[in-house]
Amino acid sequence: QVQLVESGGDSVQAGGSLRLSCVVSGHTHTAELCMAWFRQPRGKEREGVAAIDRAHRAFYPDSLEGRFTVSRDSGKNTLYLQMNKLIPDDTAKYSCAAATCTPRWWQSSLSPSTAEIWGQGTQVTVSS
């Protein structure tokens, strides 16, 4: 079956940067998937932080103020999330997710309900 495995989470001081990776396995047409990153602080609801479609078009919530960048390398079956100028409120478990691309996927790409396959997540902790 399809599996998503995240890596790159760490403890970092405020203002620092991290790059998360998500490797997709068990799928022969990775480039056909629409992908997204979500985060869930302990005890809180999960929220979308980035999404990317088959044409490598990216979507972000305005609340991130341009600090995160999502990208994908279909040849390596890998999704990335570059995080800069990290703040303590970014502390959360970050998970990648995949979904079947549809013509209107972009309208709800940052909603957890659109995801069909989830990774186990990687912890990011930002200290002040």
C-alpha atoms as a printed R data frame, in Angstrom:
    type eleno elety resid chain resno       x      y       z
1   ATOM     1    CA   GLN     A     1   0.000  0.000   0.000
2   ATOM     2    CA   VAL     A     2   1.008  3.649  -0.317
3   ATOM     3    CA   GLN     A     3   3.097  4.962   2.574
4   ATOM     4    CA   LEU     A     4   4.235  8.474   3.500
5   ATOM     5    CA   VAL     A     5   7.245  8.897   5.796
6   ATOM     6    CA   GLU     A     6   8.249 12.309   7.144
7   ATOM     7    CA   SER     A     7  11.650 13.360   8.444
8   ATOM     8    CA   GLY     A     8  13.556 16.509   9.365
9   ATOM     9    CA   GLY     A     9  11.751 17.559  12.532
10  ATOM    10    CA   ASP     A    10  13.977 18.930  15.286
11  ATOM    11    CA   SER     A    11  14.282 21.386  18.151
12  ATOM    12    CA   VAL     A    12  15.355 24.853  17.032
13  ATOM    13    CA   GLN     A    13  15.571 28.353  18.478
14  ATOM    14    CA   ALA     A    14  13.192 31.082  17.378
15  ATOM    15    CA   GLY     A    15  14.336 32.641  14.113
16  ATOM    16    CA   GLY     A    16  15.897 29.430  12.860
17  ATOM    17    CA   SER     A    17  15.035 27.276   9.845
18  ATOM    18    CA   LEU     A    18  14.177 23.643   9.133
19  ATOM    19    CA   ARG     A    19  13.429 21.602   6.020
20  ATOM    20    CA   LEU     A    20  10.997 18.713   6.313
21  ATOM    21    CA   SER     A    21  10.859 15.827   3.835
22  ATOM    22    CA   CYS     A    22   8.120 13.335   2.997
23  ATOM    23    CA   VAL     A    23   8.993 10.244   0.965
24  ATOM    24    CA   VAL     A    24   6.204  8.458  -0.904
25  ATOM    25    CA   SER     A    25   6.513  4.709  -1.458
26  ATOM    26    CA   GLY     A    26   4.262  2.023  -2.885
27  ATOM    27    CA   HIS     A    27   2.828  4.282  -5.587
28  ATOM    28    CA   THR     A    28   3.926  4.118  -9.216
29  ATOM    29    CA   HIS     A    29   2.454  7.482 -10.233
30  ATOM    30    CA   THR     A    30   3.567  9.853  -7.487
31  ATOM    31    CA   ALA     A    31   3.478 12.864  -9.814
32  ATOM    32    CA   GLU     A    32  -0.291 12.420 -10.201
33  ATOM    33    CA   LEU     A    33  -0.964 13.004  -6.483
34  ATOM    34    CA   CYS     A    34  -1.906 16.313  -4.936
35  ATOM    35    CA   MET     A    35   0.061 16.790  -1.713
36  ATOM    36    CA   ALA     A    36  -0.134 18.913   1.418
37  ATOM    37    CA   TRP     A    37   1.484 19.582   4.789
38  ATOM    38    CA   PHE     A    38  -0.530 19.880   8.003
39  ATOM    39    CA   ARG     A    39   0.446 20.578  11.589
40  ATOM    40    CA   GLN     A    40  -1.157 19.770  14.927
41  ATOM    41    CA   PRO     A    41   0.010 21.320  18.197
42  ATOM    42    CA   ARG     A    42  -0.450 19.016  21.175
43  ATOM    43    CA   GLY     A    43  -4.068 19.062  22.299
44  ATOM    44    CA   LYS     A    44  -5.225 21.239  19.397
45  ATOM    45    CA   GLU     A    45  -6.826 20.742  15.994
46  ATOM    46    CA   ARG     A    46  -4.722 20.141  12.904
47  ATOM    47    CA   GLU     A    47  -4.423 22.838  10.272
48  ATOM    48    CA   GLY     A    48  -3.099 23.050   6.732
49  ATOM    49    CA   VAL     A    49   0.156 24.949   6.214
50  ATOM    50    CA   ALA     A    50   0.972 24.235   2.551
51  ATOM    51    CA   ALA     A    51  -0.336 22.385  -0.499
52  ATOM    52    CA   ILE     A    52   0.987 21.665  -3.992
53  ATOM    53    CA   ASP     A    53  -0.666 20.272  -7.116
54  ATOM    54    CA   ARG     A    54   0.554 18.288 -10.115
55  ATOM    55    CA   ALA     A    55   1.701 21.455 -11.882
56  ATOM    56    CA   HIS     A    56   3.797 22.442  -8.824
57  ATOM    57    CA   ARG     A    57   1.472 25.326  -7.963
58  ATOM    58    CA   ALA     A    58   1.590 26.056  -4.232
59  ATOM    59    CA   PHE     A    59  -1.030 27.268  -1.760
60  ATOM    60    CA   TYR     A    60  -0.546 28.679   1.768
61  ATOM    61    CA   PRO     A    61  -2.664 30.255   4.496
62  ATOM    62    CA   ASP     A    62  -2.147 33.989   4.862
63  ATOM    63    CA   SER     A    63  -1.295 33.538   8.531
64  ATOM    64    CA   LEU     A    64   2.163 32.141   7.701
65  ATOM    65    CA   GLU     A    65   3.203 35.484   6.185
66  ATOM    66    CA   GLY     A    66   5.417 33.882   3.535
67  ATOM    67    CA   ARG     A    67   7.675 32.013   5.968
68  ATOM    68    CA   PHE     A    68   7.035 28.503   4.553
69  ATOM    69    CA   THR     A    69   7.725 27.137   1.059
70  ATOM    70    CA   VAL     A    70   6.484 23.797  -0.287
71  ATOM    71    CA   SER     A    71   8.082 21.944  -3.210
72  ATOM    72    CA   ARG     A    72   8.167 18.466  -4.705
73  ATOM    73    CA   ASP     A    73  10.613 16.293  -6.620
74  ATOM    74    CA   SER     A    74   8.666 13.665  -8.532
75  ATOM    75    CA   GLY     A    75  11.839 11.891  -9.625
76  ATOM    76    CA   LYS     A    76  12.722 11.244  -5.965
77  ATOM    77    CA   ASN     A    77   9.095 10.733  -4.871
78  ATOM    78    CA   THR     A    78   9.651 13.379  -2.209
79  ATOM    79    CA   LEU     A    79   7.717 16.362  -0.861
80  ATOM    80    CA   TYR     A    80   9.505 19.175   1.007
81  ATOM    81    CA   LEU     A    81   8.575 21.979   3.379
82  ATOM    82    CA   GLN     A    82  11.120 24.747   3.946
83  ATOM    83    CA   MET     A    83  10.367 26.665   7.145
84  ATOM    84    CA   ASN     A    84  12.094 29.970   7.901
85  ATOM    85    CA   LYS     A    85  11.933 32.520  10.723
86  ATOM    86    CA   LEU     A    86  10.377 29.954  13.024
87  ATOM    87    CA   ILE     A    87   8.447 31.131  16.076
88  ATOM    88    CA   PRO     A    88   7.288 29.225  19.184
89  ATOM    89    CA   ASP     A    89   3.729 29.042  17.816
90  ATOM    90    CA   ASP     A    90   5.084 26.840  15.005
91  ATOM    91    CA   THR     A    91   5.692 24.056  17.542
92  ATOM    92    CA   ALA     A    92   3.613 21.055  16.429
93  ATOM    93    CA   LYS     A    93   3.683 17.620  14.858
94  ATOM    94    CA   TYR     A    94   3.938 18.114  11.110
95  ATOM    95    CA   SER     A    95   2.384 15.511   8.784
96  ATOM    96    CA   CYS     A    96   2.290 15.149   5.032
97  ATOM    97    CA   ALA     A    97  -0.794 13.934   3.206
98  ATOM    98    CA   ALA     A    98  -1.820 12.846  -0.276
99  ATOM    99    CA   ALA     A    99  -5.072 13.050  -2.197
100 ATOM   100    CA   THR     A   100  -6.424 12.253  -5.624
101 ATOM   101    CA   CYS     A   101  -6.248 15.389  -7.746
102 ATOM   102    CA   THR     A   102  -9.593 16.736  -8.916
103 ATOM   103    CA   PRO     A   103 -10.430 19.917 -10.858
104 ATOM   104    CA   ARG     A   104 -11.574 21.680  -7.670
105 ATOM   105    CA   TRP     A   105  -8.972 20.255  -5.275
106 ATOM   106    CA   TRP     A   106  -7.304 23.667  -4.853
107 ATOM   107    CA   GLN     A   107 -10.465 25.136  -3.316
108 ATOM   108    CA   SER     A   108 -10.046 22.974  -0.210
109 ATOM   109    CA   SER     A   109  -6.402 21.914  -0.429
110 ATOM   110    CA   LEU     A   110  -5.618 23.188   3.090
111 ATOM   111    CA   SER     A   111  -8.540 21.363   4.697
112 ATOM   112    CA   PRO     A   112  -7.647 18.102   6.513
113 ATOM   113    CA   SER     A   113 -10.838 16.521   5.160
114 ATOM   114    CA   THR     A   114  -9.389 16.425   1.632
115 ATOM   115    CA   ALA     A   115  -6.524 14.120   2.616
116 ATOM   116    CA   GLU     A   116  -6.783 10.414   1.789
117 ATOM   117    CA   ILE     A   117  -3.395  9.121   2.983
118 ATOM   118    CA   TRP     A   118  -1.434 10.374   6.005
119 ATOM   119    CA   GLY     A   119   2.103  9.999   7.274
120 ATOM   120    CA   GLN     A   120   2.924  9.461  10.954
121 ATOM   121    CA   GLY     A   121   4.350 12.949  11.387
122 ATOM   122    CA   THR     A   122   7.570 14.545  12.602
123 ATOM   123    CA   GLN     A   123   7.886 16.820  15.637
124 ATOM   124    CA   VAL     A   124   9.031 20.427  15.336
125 ATOM   125    CA   THR     A   125   9.780 22.318  18.549
126 ATOM   126    CA   VAL     A   126  10.692 26.013  18.527
127 ATOM   127    CA   SER     A   127  12.066 27.553  21.705
128 ATOM   128    CA   SER     A   128  12.454 31.205  22.616
